């Protein structure tokens, strides 16, 4: 099975930057869509950004112009460059991968990495 390992979270001041990484390990699979979701305390998990294997990208309106998602297909790794961070960006950020094995597909989630924006 695929395992997703996230890194790059931490504590930053408003206006600061962080770069999240998520690497998918395993073999015999293709990953169609990778992305980032986040969940703040007391709120539902929400989409931050996704990117397909072909490079098509979707962003949440709240992060457009500030966050950039990218992907290295050879490494099965997705990145999220977060600039101009705001307090409201504080959340646990989860990596997601939609994986296909032959005719069957699964959705995998990482364990999450905490991003805290505070002065």
PDB file of N, CA, C and O in Angstrom, residues 12 16-18 24-26 28 35 39 42 48 53-54 58 64 71 86-87 92 94 96 102-103 116 118:
ATOM      1  N   UNK A  12       5.173  29.825  12.578  1.00  0.00           N
ATOM      2  CA  UNK A  12       5.686  31.008  11.901  1.00  0.00           C
ATOM      3  C   UNK A  12       4.860  32.220  12.291  1.00  0.00           C
ATOM      4  O   UNK A  12       3.713  32.099  12.737  1.00  0.00           O
ATOM      5  N   UNK A  16       4.966  35.209   7.267  1.00  0.00           N
ATOM      6  CA  UNK A  16       6.055  34.286   7.019  1.00  0.00           C
ATOM      7  C   UNK A  16       5.710  33.230   5.996  1.00  0.00           C
ATOM      8  O   UNK A  16       4.617  33.216   5.417  1.00  0.00           O
ATOM      9  N   UNK A  17       6.651  32.318   5.790  1.00  0.00           N
ATOM     10  CA  UNK A  17       6.508  31.287   4.772  1.00  0.00           C
ATOM     11  C   UNK A  17       6.873  29.920   5.325  1.00  0.00           C
ATOM     12  O   UNK A  17       7.699  29.789   6.237  1.00  0.00           O
ATOM     13  N   UNK A  18       6.249  28.915   4.763  1.00  0.00           N
ATOM     14  CA  UNK A  18       6.578  27.522   5.016  1.00  0.00           C
ATOM     15  C   UNK A  18       6.453  26.756   3.713  1.00  0.00           C
ATOM     16  O   UNK A  18       5.669  27.129   2.838  1.00  0.00           O
ATOM     17  N   UNK A  24       5.085  10.051  -1.449  1.00  0.00           N
ATOM     18  CA  UNK A  24       4.330   8.806  -1.484  1.00  0.00           C
ATOM     19  C   UNK A  24       5.267   7.661  -1.798  1.00  0.00           C
ATOM     20  O   UNK A  24       5.974   7.683  -2.812  1.00  0.00           O
ATOM     21  N   UNK A  25       5.268   6.660  -0.946  1.00  0.00           N
ATOM     22  CA  UNK A  25       6.120   5.499  -1.148  1.00  0.00           C
ATOM     23  C   UNK A  25       5.283   4.295  -1.558  1.00  0.00           C
ATOM     24  O   UNK A  25       4.118   4.167  -1.170  1.00  0.00           O
ATOM     25  N   UNK A  26       5.890   3.417  -2.313  1.00  0.00           N
ATOM     26  CA  UNK A  26       5.216   2.229  -2.789  1.00  0.00           C
ATOM     27  C   UNK A  26       5.529   1.998  -4.255  1.00  0.00           C
ATOM     28  O   UNK A  26       6.202   2.801  -4.899  1.00  0.00           O
ATOM     29  N   UNK A  28       3.963  -0.150  -8.044  1.00  0.00           N
ATOM     30  CA  UNK A  28       2.869  -0.809  -8.724  1.00  0.00           C
ATOM     31  C   UNK A  28       1.601   0.021  -8.815  1.00  0.00           C
ATOM     32  O   UNK A  28       0.551  -0.504  -9.196  1.00  0.00           O
ATOM     33  N   UNK A  35      -2.744  16.299  -3.369  1.00  0.00           N
ATOM     34  CA  UNK A  35      -3.159  17.597  -2.904  1.00  0.00           C
ATOM     35  C   UNK A  35      -3.008  17.773  -1.416  1.00  0.00           C
ATOM     36  O   UNK A  35      -2.527  16.881  -0.705  1.00  0.00           O
ATOM     37  N   UNK A  39      -7.427  21.206   8.294  1.00  0.00           N
ATOM     38  CA  UNK A  39      -8.512  21.144   9.255  1.00  0.00           C
ATOM     39  C   UNK A  39      -8.123  21.914  10.502  1.00  0.00           C
ATOM     40  O   UNK A  39      -7.139  21.590  11.162  1.00  0.00           O
ATOM     41  N   UNK A  42     -12.435  22.277  15.470  1.00  0.00           N
ATOM     42  CA  UNK A  42     -13.859  22.547  15.413  1.00  0.00           C
ATOM     43  C   UNK A  42     -14.421  22.750  14.025  1.00  0.00           C
ATOM     44  O   UNK A  42     -15.615  23.052  13.893  1.00  0.00           O
ATOM     45  N   UNK A  48      -7.270  22.699   0.178  1.00  0.00           N
ATOM     46  CA  UNK A  48      -6.348  23.806   0.011  1.00  0.00           C
ATOM     47  C   UNK A  48      -5.920  23.911  -1.445  1.00  0.00           C
ATOM     48  O   UNK A  48      -6.056  24.958  -2.076  1.00  0.00           O
ATOM     49  N   UNK A  53      -1.704  14.553 -12.247  1.00  0.00           N
ATOM     50  CA  UNK A  53      -0.462  14.077 -12.836  1.00  0.00           C
ATOM     51  C   UNK A  53      -0.082  14.874 -14.075  1.00  0.00           C
ATOM     52  O   UNK A  53       1.099  14.951 -14.421  1.00  0.00           O
ATOM     53  N   UNK A  54      -1.069  15.451 -14.744  1.00  0.00           N
ATOM     54  CA  UNK A  54      -0.816  16.273 -15.911  1.00  0.00           C
ATOM     55  C   UNK A  54      -0.543  17.727 -15.613  1.00  0.00           C
ATOM     56  O   UNK A  54      -0.269  18.508 -16.534  1.00  0.00           O
ATOM     57  N   UNK A  58      -5.929  23.215  -8.845  1.00  0.00           N
ATOM     58  CA  UNK A  58      -7.043  23.928  -8.240  1.00  0.00           C
ATOM     59  C   UNK A  58      -6.614  24.450  -6.879  1.00  0.00           C
ATOM     60  O   UNK A  58      -5.953  23.746  -6.119  1.00  0.00           O
ATOM     61  N   UNK A  64      -5.411  31.545  -2.893  1.00  0.00           N
ATOM     62  CA  UNK A  64      -4.956  31.965  -4.211  1.00  0.00           C
ATOM     63  C   UNK A  64      -4.060  33.198  -4.108  1.00  0.00           C
ATOM     64  O   UNK A  64      -4.368  34.148  -3.396  1.00  0.00           O
ATOM     65  N   UNK A  71       4.464  19.499  -8.086  1.00  0.00           N
ATOM     66  CA  UNK A  71       4.541  18.049  -8.013  1.00  0.00           C
ATOM     67  C   UNK A  71       5.722  17.543  -8.811  1.00  0.00           C
ATOM     68  O   UNK A  71       6.009  18.042  -9.901  1.00  0.00           O
ATOM     69  N   UNK A  86      -1.248  33.767   7.115  1.00  0.00           N
ATOM     70  CA  UNK A  86      -2.165  34.475   7.988  1.00  0.00           C
ATOM     71  C   UNK A  86      -2.522  33.597   9.177  1.00  0.00           C
ATOM     72  O   UNK A  86      -2.407  32.375   9.121  1.00  0.00           O
ATOM     73  N   UNK A  87      -2.992  34.227  10.232  1.00  0.00           N
ATOM     74  CA  UNK A  87      -3.403  33.489  11.412  1.00  0.00           C
ATOM     75  C   UNK A  87      -4.460  32.450  11.052  1.00  0.00           C
ATOM     76  O   UNK A  87      -4.449  31.329  11.581  1.00  0.00           O
ATOM     77  N   UNK A  92      -4.119  21.776  10.881  1.00  0.00           N
ATOM     78  CA  UNK A  92      -3.366  20.591  10.518  1.00  0.00           C
ATOM     79  C   UNK A  92      -3.522  20.391   9.020  1.00  0.00           C
ATOM     80  O   UNK A  92      -4.644  20.344   8.512  1.00  0.00           O
ATOM     81  N   UNK A  94      -3.072  18.113   5.736  1.00  0.00           N
ATOM     82  CA  UNK A  94      -3.031  16.708   5.364  1.00  0.00           C
ATOM     83  C   UNK A  94      -2.728  16.553   3.883  1.00  0.00           C
ATOM     84  O   UNK A  94      -3.322  17.240   3.050  1.00  0.00           O
ATOM     85  N   UNK A  96      -2.990  14.336   0.527  1.00  0.00           N
ATOM     86  CA  UNK A  96      -3.913  13.375  -0.064  1.00  0.00           C
ATOM     87  C   UNK A  96      -3.372  12.880  -1.392  1.00  0.00           C
ATOM     88  O   UNK A  96      -2.798  13.651  -2.163  1.00  0.00           O
ATOM     89  N   UNK A 102      -4.419  -0.927 -11.300  1.00  0.00           N
ATOM     90  CA  UNK A 102      -5.209  -1.541 -12.352  1.00  0.00           C
ATOM     91  C   UNK A 102      -6.550  -0.805 -12.461  1.00  0.00           C
ATOM     92  O   UNK A 102      -6.563   0.388 -12.767  1.00  0.00           O
ATOM     93  N   UNK A 103      -7.647  -1.474 -12.194  1.00  0.00           N
ATOM     94  CA  UNK A 103      -8.949  -0.847 -12.338  1.00  0.00           C
ATOM     95  C   UNK A 103      -9.525  -0.337 -11.016  1.00  0.00           C
ATOM     96  O   UNK A 103     -10.662   0.148 -10.986  1.00  0.00           O
ATOM     97  N   UNK A 116       1.122  26.443  12.396  1.00  0.00           N
ATOM     98  CA  UNK A 116       0.620  27.441  13.322  1.00  0.00           C
ATOM     99  C   UNK A 116       1.185  28.801  12.947  1.00  0.00           C
ATOM    100  O   UNK A 116       2.405  28.967  12.854  1.00  0.00           O
ATOM    101  N   UNK A 118       1.235  32.546  14.225  1.00  0.00           N
ATOM    102  CA  UNK A 118       0.946  33.318  15.429  1.00  0.00           C
ATOM    103  C   UNK A 118       2.071  34.306  15.683  1.00  0.00           C
ATOM    104  O   UNK A 118       3.238  34.028  15.402  1.00  0.00           O
TER     105      UNK A 118
END
